[in-house]
Amino acid sequence: MSFVLYFILVSATVISTTHYVDAKRRLSKVEEDDIEKQLKILNKKPVKTITTKIGDIIDCVDIYKQPAFDHPLLRDHKLQLAPSSIPGVITNKTNPSYSIFRGLQKKGCPSGTVPIRRTTRDDLVNAKQYMKKIEPFYANNTFPNTDIAYHFVAVEEVINGKQYYGALSSISTHDLTVYRGEFSTSQIWIVNGPINEINTIEFGLIHDPSLFRDSRARLYGSWTTDGHRSTGCRNMLCLGFMQISSTITFGQDFRASIYGKEVHENYFMVNLNAGNWWLNVGPYADAMVPVGYWPGAIFNHLNVSASVVRHGGFVSKTSRGSTPPMGNGHIPQTDDYSKTAFMSQMKYIDKDNNRLDIDPRFIEIKNSARTDCYNIIFDGNLGQHWDMTMVYGGPGGPTCA
């Protein structure tokens, strides 16, 4: 293996393999050199640069020169410019999703280019916290006793031998106060493979001031092929995700609900199409837009189907000794949905691209925390536009660590 190929392979994985480190910590010359090399791979020369209203720097990069093509397994990858016909996914130039974001430039990037949030040195130093030692969750729903602790709540349909080809849900969006070194997600998991080779795709909303300098709700996705031990990352902080949309990209912030007054919810879906896992978002179930995809070629178990689909929330804490809020920061209740975080229309996708309700007879509720810290309630089928629904979340705090 040549040095160049070896370095690219390592740079596709090393970003996600160690604990959170303060970006101001002095790094060794070797570490600094490695980061500089990674930045050169991830930050391609832009055709145009956009600074959003909230200060994010977005580079418009030639779609055929985006970072994912540097992945050793994607050197000869044929770009899939749009998914084949999928109900509810809009693949023409009409973009109904711009209104769900705050600070989005409606014009997007020029034709033939895609928006990619510019990666900084601090991003690569701080983003390392998310992946380390979270793979035990997929095996037994517990976490090791480390200086970073995690809590989660989830609803999971448990049917041995069942195959899934995607999942979706409408997720309510909320502003939270999350501190540097912590994160809080509202997400869907798609999982397959044995514990030592666990393949996952996770997607939804994340609050992470270490990565974004604020705690707004942002679009996020992550992947791994070995339980985050040495592969994968969040968003586009390593090589893997193929960006297709010219207007929507990871890190864009969503309009937030106002407690007791105004509800904002957005649809998130990942589906297997032509061997690739497509991420789609939108304001309605029948008006989602494809953002891009994780190529099937980077997986060794999710290249065919998934064995687990899970909906829920996930939080971390650091040595500050407290855990961040989840959902909308309140203990969930079912009396007033304007005062709780929820996921509705919780569905999976079958081999024929049908969107089907998860089966309440086989639902398992998972909660790693005390119910006064975080809780989850499966509310069943509420009919109308709700269908299968759950409420979840909680305040966290110093007693929940």
GROMACS .gro file of C-alpha atoms in nm:
model
  401
    1MET     CA    1   0.000   0.000   0.000
    2SER     CA    2   0.145   0.339  -0.096
    3PHE     CA    3   0.196   0.608   0.167
    4VAL     CA    4  -0.061   0.832  -0.003
    5LEU     CA    5  -0.329   0.563  -0.007
    6TYR     CA    6  -0.249   0.470   0.353
    7PHE     CA    7  -0.277   0.831   0.465
    8ILE     CA    8  -0.611   0.884   0.292
    9LEU     CA    9  -0.750   0.570   0.452
   10VAL     CA   10  -0.635   0.683   0.795
   11SER     CA   11  -0.766   1.035   0.745
   12ALA     CA   12  -1.106   0.888   0.665
   13THR     CA   13  -1.120   0.738   1.013
   14VAL     CA   14  -0.879   0.898   1.258
   15ILE     CA   15  -1.089   1.209   1.310
   16SER     CA   16  -1.343   1.014   1.509
   17THR     CA   17  -1.138   0.793   1.735
   18THR     CA   18  -1.041   0.981   2.050
   19HIS     CA   19  -1.204   1.164   2.338
   20TYR     CA   20  -1.303   1.528   2.337
   21VAL     CA   21  -1.001   1.756   2.359
   22ASP     CA   22  -1.018   2.129   2.413
   23ALA     CA   23  -0.924   2.297   2.085
   24LYS     CA   24  -0.694   2.534   2.272
   25ARG     CA   25  -0.475   2.248   2.398
   26ARG     CA   26  -0.126   2.261   2.251
   27LEU     CA   27  -0.081   1.976   2.006
   28SER     CA   28   0.242   1.808   1.911
   29LYS     CA   29   0.401   1.889   1.577
   30VAL     CA   30   0.299   1.546   1.447
   31GLU     CA   31  -0.063   1.608   1.551
   32GLU     CA   32  -0.063   1.953   1.394
   33ASP     CA   33   0.085   1.816   1.071
   34ASP     CA   34  -0.181   1.543   1.059
   35ILE     CA   35  -0.459   1.798   1.106
   36GLU     CA   36  -0.318   2.017   0.830
   37LYS     CA   37  -0.312   1.719   0.594
   38GLN     CA   38  -0.671   1.631   0.685
   39LEU     CA   39  -0.784   1.989   0.627
   40LYS     CA   40  -0.630   1.987   0.279
   41ILE     CA   41  -0.821   1.669   0.193
   42LEU     CA   42  -1.154   1.785   0.340
   43ASN     CA   43  -1.150   2.148   0.224
   44LYS     CA   44  -1.152   2.140  -0.155
   45LYS     CA   45  -1.093   2.455  -0.357
   46PRO     CA   46  -1.435   2.626  -0.378
   47VAL     CA   47  -1.601   2.772  -0.685
   48LYS     CA   48  -1.789   3.007  -0.453
   49THR     CA   49  -1.801   3.071  -0.078
   50ILE     CA   50  -2.117   3.165   0.113
   51THR     CA   51  -2.127   3.310   0.464
   52THR     CA   52  -2.469   3.239   0.615
   53LYS     CA   53  -2.665   3.474   0.839
   54ILE     CA   54  -2.543   3.285   1.146
   55GLY     CA   55  -2.178   3.298   1.042
   56ASP     CA   56  -2.123   2.951   0.896
   57ILE     CA   57  -1.882   2.940   0.603
   58ILE     CA   58  -2.011   2.720   0.321
   59ASP     CA   59  -1.786   2.630   0.028
   60CYS     CA   60  -1.946   2.548  -0.307
   61VAL     CA   61  -1.733   2.263  -0.440
   62ASP     CA   62  -1.737   2.092  -0.779
   63ILE     CA   63  -1.971   1.797  -0.726
   64TYR     CA   64  -1.721   1.560  -0.889
   65LYS     CA   65  -1.431   1.686  -0.677
   66GLN     CA   66  -1.596   1.661  -0.334
   67PRO     CA   67  -1.395   1.493  -0.056
   68ALA     CA   68  -1.574   1.156  -0.060
   69PHE     CA   69  -1.410   1.068  -0.392
   70ASP     CA   70  -1.076   1.051  -0.207
   71HIS     CA   71  -1.199   0.753  -0.006
   72PRO     CA   72  -1.007   0.445  -0.128
   73LEU     CA   73  -1.331   0.252  -0.181
   74LEU     CA   74  -1.491   0.534  -0.381
   75ARG     CA   75  -1.216   0.617  -0.630
   76ASP     CA   76  -1.416   0.463  -0.916
   77HIS     CA   77  -1.759   0.540  -0.771
   78LYS     CA   78  -2.023   0.646  -1.024
   79LEU     CA   79  -2.211   0.938  -0.874
   80GLN     CA   80  -2.586   0.884  -0.832
   81LEU     CA   81  -2.725   1.231  -0.899
   82ALA     CA   82  -3.077   1.151  -0.778
   83PRO     CA   83  -3.256   0.854  -0.624
   84SER     CA   84  -3.490   0.658  -0.846
   85SER     CA   85  -3.860   0.722  -0.797
   86ILE     CA   86  -3.949   0.724  -0.427
   87PRO     CA   87  -4.291   0.838  -0.299
   88GLY     CA   88  -4.261   1.173  -0.124
   89VAL     CA   89  -3.912   1.260  -0.247
   90ILE     CA   90  -3.882   1.555  -0.484
   91THR     CA   91  -3.589   1.532  -0.724
   92ASN     CA   92  -3.661   1.831  -0.950
   93LYS     CA   93  -3.532   2.182  -0.891
   94THR     CA   94  -3.828   2.284  -0.675
   95ASN     CA   95  -3.705   2.310  -0.317
   96PRO     CA   96  -3.987   2.319  -0.059
   97SER     CA   97  -3.747   2.265   0.230
   98TYR     CA   98  -3.575   2.603   0.248
   99SER     CA   99  -3.840   2.738   0.488
  100ILE     CA  100  -3.755   2.483   0.759
  101PHE     CA  101  -3.407   2.628   0.807
  102ARG     CA  102  -3.291   2.954   0.965
  103GLY     CA  103  -3.025   3.150   0.783
  104LEU     CA  104  -3.032   2.941   0.466
  105GLN     CA  105  -2.932   3.116   0.147
  106LYS     CA  106  -3.221   3.028  -0.085
  107LYS     CA  107  -3.013   3.050  -0.403
  108GLY     CA  108  -2.773   2.783  -0.284
  109CYS     CA  109  -2.460   2.692  -0.477
  110PRO     CA  110  -2.408   2.735  -0.853
  111SER     CA  111  -2.504   2.454  -1.088
  112GLY     CA  112  -2.256   2.169  -1.080
  113THR     CA  113  -2.138   2.247  -0.727
  114VAL     CA  114  -2.250   2.135  -0.381
  115PRO     CA  115  -2.242   2.314  -0.044
  116ILE     CA  116  -1.999   2.179   0.217
  117ARG     CA  117  -1.945   2.348   0.551
  118ARG     CA  118  -1.580   2.448   0.576
  119THR     CA  119  -1.387   2.233   0.822
  120THR     CA  120  -1.157   2.409   1.069
  121ARG     CA  121  -0.873   2.294   1.290
  122ASP     CA  122  -1.099   2.326   1.594
  123ASP     CA  123  -1.361   2.107   1.424
  124LEU     CA  124  -1.112   1.824   1.385
  125VAL     CA  125  -0.983   1.855   1.741
  126ASN     CA  126  -1.322   1.890   1.912
  127ALA     CA  127  -1.529   1.653   1.700
  128LYS     CA  128  -1.332   1.356   1.827
  129GLN     CA  129  -1.547   1.320   2.139
  130TYR     CA  130  -1.855   1.177   1.975
  131MET     CA  131  -1.734   0.841   1.853
  132LYS     CA  132  -1.510   0.704   2.126
  133LYS     CA  133  -1.639   0.391   2.296
  134ILE     CA  134  -2.007   0.423   2.208
  135GLU     CA  135  -2.019   0.089   2.027
  136PRO     CA  136  -2.127  -0.106   2.343
  137PHE     CA  137  -2.468   0.061   2.305
  138TYR     CA  138  -2.538  -0.156   2.004
  139ALA     CA  139  -2.458  -0.472   2.196
  140ASN     CA  140  -2.622  -0.437   2.536
  141ASN     CA  141  -2.757  -0.082   2.573
  142THR     CA  142  -2.499   0.005   2.839
  143PHE     CA  143  -2.189   0.218   2.839
  144PRO     CA  144  -1.844   0.172   2.988
  145ASN     CA  145  -1.744   0.377   3.291
  146THR     CA  146  -1.529   0.641   3.124
  147ASP     CA  147  -1.476   1.014   3.168
  148ILE     CA  148  -1.742   1.067   2.903
  149ALA     CA  149  -2.084   0.920   2.985
  150TYR     CA  150  -2.380   0.882   2.756
  151HIS     CA  151  -2.752   0.847   2.808
  152PHE     CA  152  -3.016   0.748   2.556
  153VAL     CA  153  -3.386   0.681   2.521
  154ALA     CA  154  -3.528   0.489   2.227
  155VAL     CA  155  -3.822   0.303   2.079
  156GLU     CA  156  -3.727  -0.006   1.883
  157GLU     CA  157  -3.928  -0.265   1.692
  158VAL     CA  158  -3.773  -0.601   1.780
  159ILE     CA  159  -3.847  -0.879   1.530
  160ASN     CA  160  -3.569  -1.133   1.479
  161GLY     CA  161  -3.473  -1.178   1.116
  162LYS     CA  162  -3.666  -0.877   0.987
  163GLN     CA  163  -3.495  -0.668   0.721
  164TYR     CA  164  -3.528  -0.292   0.692
  165TYR     CA  165  -3.448  -0.075   0.391
  166GLY     CA  166  -3.489   0.261   0.558
  167ALA     CA  167  -3.666   0.457   0.828
  168LEU     CA  168  -3.837   0.791   0.874
  169SER     CA  169  -4.008   1.011   1.129
  170SER     CA  170  -4.130   1.365   1.183
  171ILE     CA  171  -3.921   1.516   1.462
  172SER     CA  172  -4.017   1.828   1.657
  173THR     CA  173  -3.741   2.088   1.672
  174HIS     CA  174  -3.638   2.282   1.983
  175ASP     CA  175  -3.370   2.520   2.103
  176LEU     CA  176  -3.164   2.385   2.394
  177THR     CA  177  -2.884   2.513   2.615
  178VAL     CA  178  -2.593   2.275   2.560
  179TYR     CA  179  -2.238   2.351   2.672
  180ARG     CA  180  -1.908   2.303   2.497
  181GLY     CA  181  -1.796   1.941   2.519
  182GLU     CA  182  -2.155   1.810   2.534
  183PHE     CA  183  -2.402   1.715   2.264
  184SER     CA  184  -2.769   1.624   2.246
  185THR     CA  185  -2.938   1.452   1.953
  186SER     CA  186  -3.285   1.362   1.835
  187GLN     CA  187  -3.224   1.088   1.585
  188ILE     CA  188  -3.295   0.764   1.406
  189TRP     CA  189  -3.052   0.471   1.406
  190ILE     CA  190  -3.018   0.221   1.120
  191VAL     CA  191  -2.803  -0.075   1.227
  192ASN     CA  192  -2.669  -0.408   1.100
  193GLY     CA  193  -2.383  -0.648   1.168
  194PRO     CA  194  -2.219  -0.825   1.462
  195ILE     CA  195  -2.086  -0.615   1.747
  196ASN     CA  196  -1.724  -0.619   1.629
  197GLU     CA  197  -1.828  -0.506   1.281
  198ILE     CA  198  -2.138  -0.305   1.364
  199ASN     CA  199  -2.253  -0.083   1.075
  200THR     CA  200  -2.468   0.217   1.161
  201ILE     CA  201  -2.618   0.524   1.004
  202GLU     CA  202  -2.754   0.784   1.245
  203PHE     CA  203  -2.940   1.096   1.135
  204GLY     CA  204  -3.163   1.375   1.261
  205LEU     CA  205  -3.090   1.680   1.477
  206ILE     CA  206  -2.788   1.763   1.691
  207HIS     CA  207  -2.701   2.038   1.939
  208ASP     CA  208  -2.321   2.057   1.965
  209PRO     CA  209  -2.144   2.386   2.045
  210SER     CA  210  -1.803   2.217   2.021
  211LEU     CA  211  -1.865   2.166   1.652
  212PHE     CA  212  -2.089   2.461   1.565
  213ARG     CA  213  -2.002   2.733   1.822
  214ASP     CA  214  -2.367   2.745   1.932
  215SER     CA  215  -2.633   2.502   2.053
  216ARG     CA  216  -2.886   2.547   1.773
  217ALA     CA  217  -3.060   2.239   1.634
  218ARG     CA  218  -2.856   2.136   1.328
  219LEU     CA  219  -2.897   1.876   1.055
  220TYR     CA  220  -2.663   1.587   1.120
  221GLY     CA  221  -2.573   1.236   1.016
  222SER     CA  222  -2.303   0.988   1.109
  223TRP     CA  223  -2.181   0.647   0.999
  224THR     CA  224  -1.942   0.369   1.095
  225THR     CA  225  -1.851   0.017   0.988
  226ASP     CA  226  -1.698  -0.100   1.316
  227GLY     CA  227  -1.890   0.060   1.601
  228HIS     CA  228  -1.688   0.384   1.574
  229ARG     CA  229  -1.367   0.219   1.686
  230SER     CA  230  -1.170   0.327   1.379
  231THR     CA  231  -1.414   0.421   1.101
  232GLY     CA  232  -1.675   0.683   1.033
  233CYS     CA  233  -1.759   1.029   1.159
  234ARG     CA  234  -2.031   1.288   1.186
  235ASN     CA  235  -2.144   1.492   0.889
  236MET     CA  236  -1.855   1.539   0.644
  237LEU     CA  237  -1.564   1.540   0.889
  238CYS     CA  238  -1.422   1.238   0.711
  239LEU     CA  239  -1.452   1.079   0.369
  240GLY     CA  240  -1.776   0.894   0.297
  241PHE     CA  241  -2.092   1.101   0.245
  242MET     CA  242  -2.174   1.208  -0.112
  243GLN     CA  243  -2.335   1.555  -0.113
  244ILE     CA  244  -2.591   1.602  -0.393
  245SER     CA  245  -2.824   1.889  -0.296
  246SER     CA  246  -2.709   2.237  -0.396
  247THR     CA  247  -2.908   2.404  -0.117
  248ILE     CA  248  -2.917   2.172   0.187
  249THR     CA  249  -2.613   2.042   0.371
  250PHE     CA  250  -2.510   1.913   0.713
  251GLY     CA  251  -2.496   2.175   0.985
  252GLN     CA  252  -2.786   2.390   0.870
  253ASP     CA  253  -2.996   2.504   1.164
  254PHE     CA  254  -3.370   2.445   1.190
  255ARG     CA  255  -3.651   2.675   1.295
  256ALA     CA  256  -3.734   2.596   1.657
  257SER     CA  257  -4.065   2.544   1.834
  258ILE     CA  258  -4.185   2.794   2.095
  259TYR     CA  259  -4.289   2.619   2.416
  260GLY     CA  260  -4.666   2.603   2.451
  261LYS     CA  261  -4.727   2.823   2.147
  262GLU     CA  262  -4.571   2.716   1.818
  263VAL     CA  263  -4.464   2.373   1.696
  264HIS     CA  264  -4.205   2.315   1.425
  265GLU     CA  265  -4.147   1.962   1.304
  266ASN     CA  266  -3.951   1.825   1.010
  267TYR     CA  267  -3.936   1.494   0.829
  268PHE     CA  268  -3.617   1.292   0.816
  269MET     CA  269  -3.577   0.976   0.610
  270VAL     CA  270  -3.295   0.748   0.505
  271ASN     CA  271  -3.374   0.482   0.245
  272LEU     CA  272  -3.171   0.229   0.049
  273ASN     CA  273  -3.188   0.312  -0.320
  274ALA     CA  274  -2.973   0.155  -0.594
  275GLY     CA  275  -2.737   0.029  -0.325
  276ASN     CA  276  -2.688   0.368  -0.157
  277TRP     CA  277  -2.842   0.507   0.164
  278TRP     CA  278  -3.010   0.839   0.078
  279LEU     CA  279  -3.074   1.111   0.335
  280ASN     CA  280  -3.392   1.312   0.271
  281VAL     CA  281  -3.540   1.602   0.469
  282GLY     CA  282  -3.843   1.823   0.430
  283PRO     CA  283  -4.140   2.000   0.592
  284TYR     CA  284  -4.391   1.732   0.492
  285ALA     CA  285  -4.393   1.357   0.436
  286ASP     CA  286  -4.466   1.409   0.067
  287ALA     CA  287  -4.221   1.695   0.016
  288MET     CA  288  -3.877   1.573   0.117
  289VAL     CA  289  -3.562   1.665  -0.073
  290PRO     CA  290  -3.259   1.435  -0.117
  291VAL     CA  291  -2.950   1.580   0.052
  292GLY     CA  292  -2.705   1.311  -0.055
  293TYR     CA  293  -2.612   0.955   0.032
  294TRP     CA  294  -2.375   0.718   0.207
  295PRO     CA  295  -2.252   0.482  -0.067
  296GLY     CA  296  -2.317   0.115  -0.007
  297ALA     CA  297  -1.954   0.048  -0.101
  298ILE     CA  298  -1.825   0.185   0.231
  299PHE     CA  299  -2.029  -0.069   0.432
  300ASN     CA  300  -1.978  -0.441   0.482
  301HIS     CA  301  -2.318  -0.516   0.644
  302LEU     CA  302  -2.543  -0.221   0.558
  303ASN     CA  303  -2.472  -0.271   0.189
  304VAL     CA  304  -2.780  -0.496   0.161
  305SER     CA  305  -3.026  -0.407   0.439
  306ALA     CA  306  -3.055  -0.325   0.810
  307SER     CA  307  -3.157  -0.547   1.099
  308VAL     CA  308  -3.245  -0.272   1.350
  309VAL     CA  309  -3.432   0.059   1.327
  310ARG     CA  310  -3.442   0.275   1.638
  311HIS     CA  311  -3.596   0.619   1.714
  312GLY     CA  312  -3.488   0.828   2.013
  313GLY     CA  313  -3.250   1.072   2.176
  314PHE     CA  314  -2.884   1.055   2.275
  315VAL     CA  315  -2.677   1.283   2.501
  316SER     CA  316  -2.323   1.300   2.637
  317LYS     CA  317  -2.151   1.471   2.925
  318THR     CA  318  -1.790   1.551   3.004
  319SER     CA  319  -1.594   1.612   3.320
  320ARG     CA  320  -1.811   1.920   3.385
  321GLY     CA  321  -2.017   1.667   3.580
  322SER     CA  322  -2.357   1.730   3.426
  323THR     CA  323  -2.563   1.606   3.134
  324PRO     CA  324  -2.735   1.830   2.877
  325PRO     CA  325  -3.108   1.848   2.811
  326MET     CA  326  -3.271   1.619   2.555
  327GLY     CA  327  -3.575   1.677   2.334
  328ASN     CA  328  -3.717   2.012   2.447
  329GLY     CA  329  -3.555   1.996   2.791
  330HIS     CA  330  -3.873   1.892   2.971
  331ILE     CA  331  -3.996   1.558   3.100
  332PRO     CA  332  -4.231   1.426   2.829
  333GLN     CA  333  -4.609   1.427   2.870
  334THR     CA  334  -4.901   1.347   2.642
  335ASP     CA  335  -5.152   1.617   2.742
  336ASP     CA  336  -5.017   1.901   2.527
  337TYR     CA  337  -4.787   1.829   2.234
  338SER     CA  338  -4.682   2.194   2.212
  339LYS     CA  339  -4.505   2.141   2.546
  340THR     CA  340  -4.318   1.820   2.471
  341ALA     CA  341  -4.067   1.681   2.223
  342PHE     CA  342  -4.211   1.416   1.995
  343MET     CA  343  -4.149   1.193   1.700
  344SER     CA  344  -4.455   1.109   1.492
  345GLN     CA  345  -4.510   0.895   1.182
  346MET     CA  346  -4.244   0.653   1.301
  347LYS     CA  347  -4.210   0.419   1.005
  348TYR     CA  348  -3.973   0.180   0.836
  349ILE     CA  349  -3.927   0.114   0.465
  350ASP     CA  350  -3.959  -0.233   0.317
  351LYS     CA  351  -3.789  -0.385   0.013
  352ASP     CA  352  -4.057  -0.245  -0.219
  353ASN     CA  353  -4.016   0.114  -0.088
  354ASN     CA  354  -4.340   0.101   0.110
  355ARG     CA  355  -4.350   0.316   0.425
  356LEU     CA  356  -4.498   0.103   0.700
  357ASP     CA  357  -4.581   0.170   1.065
  358ILE     CA  358  -4.363   0.006   1.325
  359ASP     CA  359  -4.564  -0.272   1.493
  360PRO     CA  360  -4.669  -0.178   1.851
  361ARG     CA  361  -4.688  -0.547   1.945
  362PHE     CA  362  -4.312  -0.576   1.912
  363ILE     CA  363  -4.203  -0.242   2.055
  364GLU     CA  364  -3.932  -0.224   2.320
  365ILE     CA  365  -3.874   0.093   2.521
  366LYS     CA  366  -3.511   0.163   2.610
  367ASN     CA  367  -3.391   0.415   2.870
  368SER     CA  368  -3.042   0.424   3.019
  369ALA     CA  369  -3.123   0.698   3.272
  370ARG     CA  370  -3.355   0.768   3.564
  371THR     CA  371  -3.697   0.887   3.450
  372ASP     CA  372  -3.654   1.221   3.629
  373CYS     CA  373  -3.350   1.283   3.407
  374TYR     CA  374  -3.487   1.161   3.074
  375ASN     CA  375  -3.796   0.964   2.986
  376ILE     CA  376  -3.978   0.825   2.686
  377ILE     CA  377  -4.343   0.733   2.633
  378PHE     CA  378  -4.468   0.538   2.333
  379ASP     CA  379  -4.812   0.683   2.260
  380GLY     CA  380  -4.914   0.438   1.988
  381ASN     CA  381  -5.113   0.524   1.676
  382LEU     CA  382  -5.274   0.867   1.718
  383GLY     CA  383  -5.426   0.868   1.369
  384GLN     CA  384  -5.452   1.158   1.126
  385HIS     CA  385  -5.102   1.290   1.045
  386TRP     CA  386  -4.953   1.154   1.369
  387ASP     CA  387  -4.966   0.775   1.322
  388MET     CA  388  -4.713   0.597   1.549
  389THR     CA  389  -4.590   0.857   1.796
  390MET     CA  390  -4.363   0.885   2.097
  391VAL     CA  391  -4.271   1.168   2.334
  392TYR     CA  392  -3.928   1.187   2.493
  393GLY     CA  393  -3.662   1.403   2.655
  394GLY     CA  394  -3.575   1.563   2.985
  395PRO     CA  395  -3.370   1.830   3.161
  396GLY     CA  396  -3.061   1.628   3.247
  397GLY     CA  397  -2.844   1.801   3.503
  398PRO     CA  398  -2.568   1.733   3.758
  399THR     CA  399  -2.751   1.444   3.927
  400CYS     CA  400  -2.795   1.261   3.596
  401ALA     CA  401  -2.428   1.219   3.509
   0.00000   0.00000   0.00000
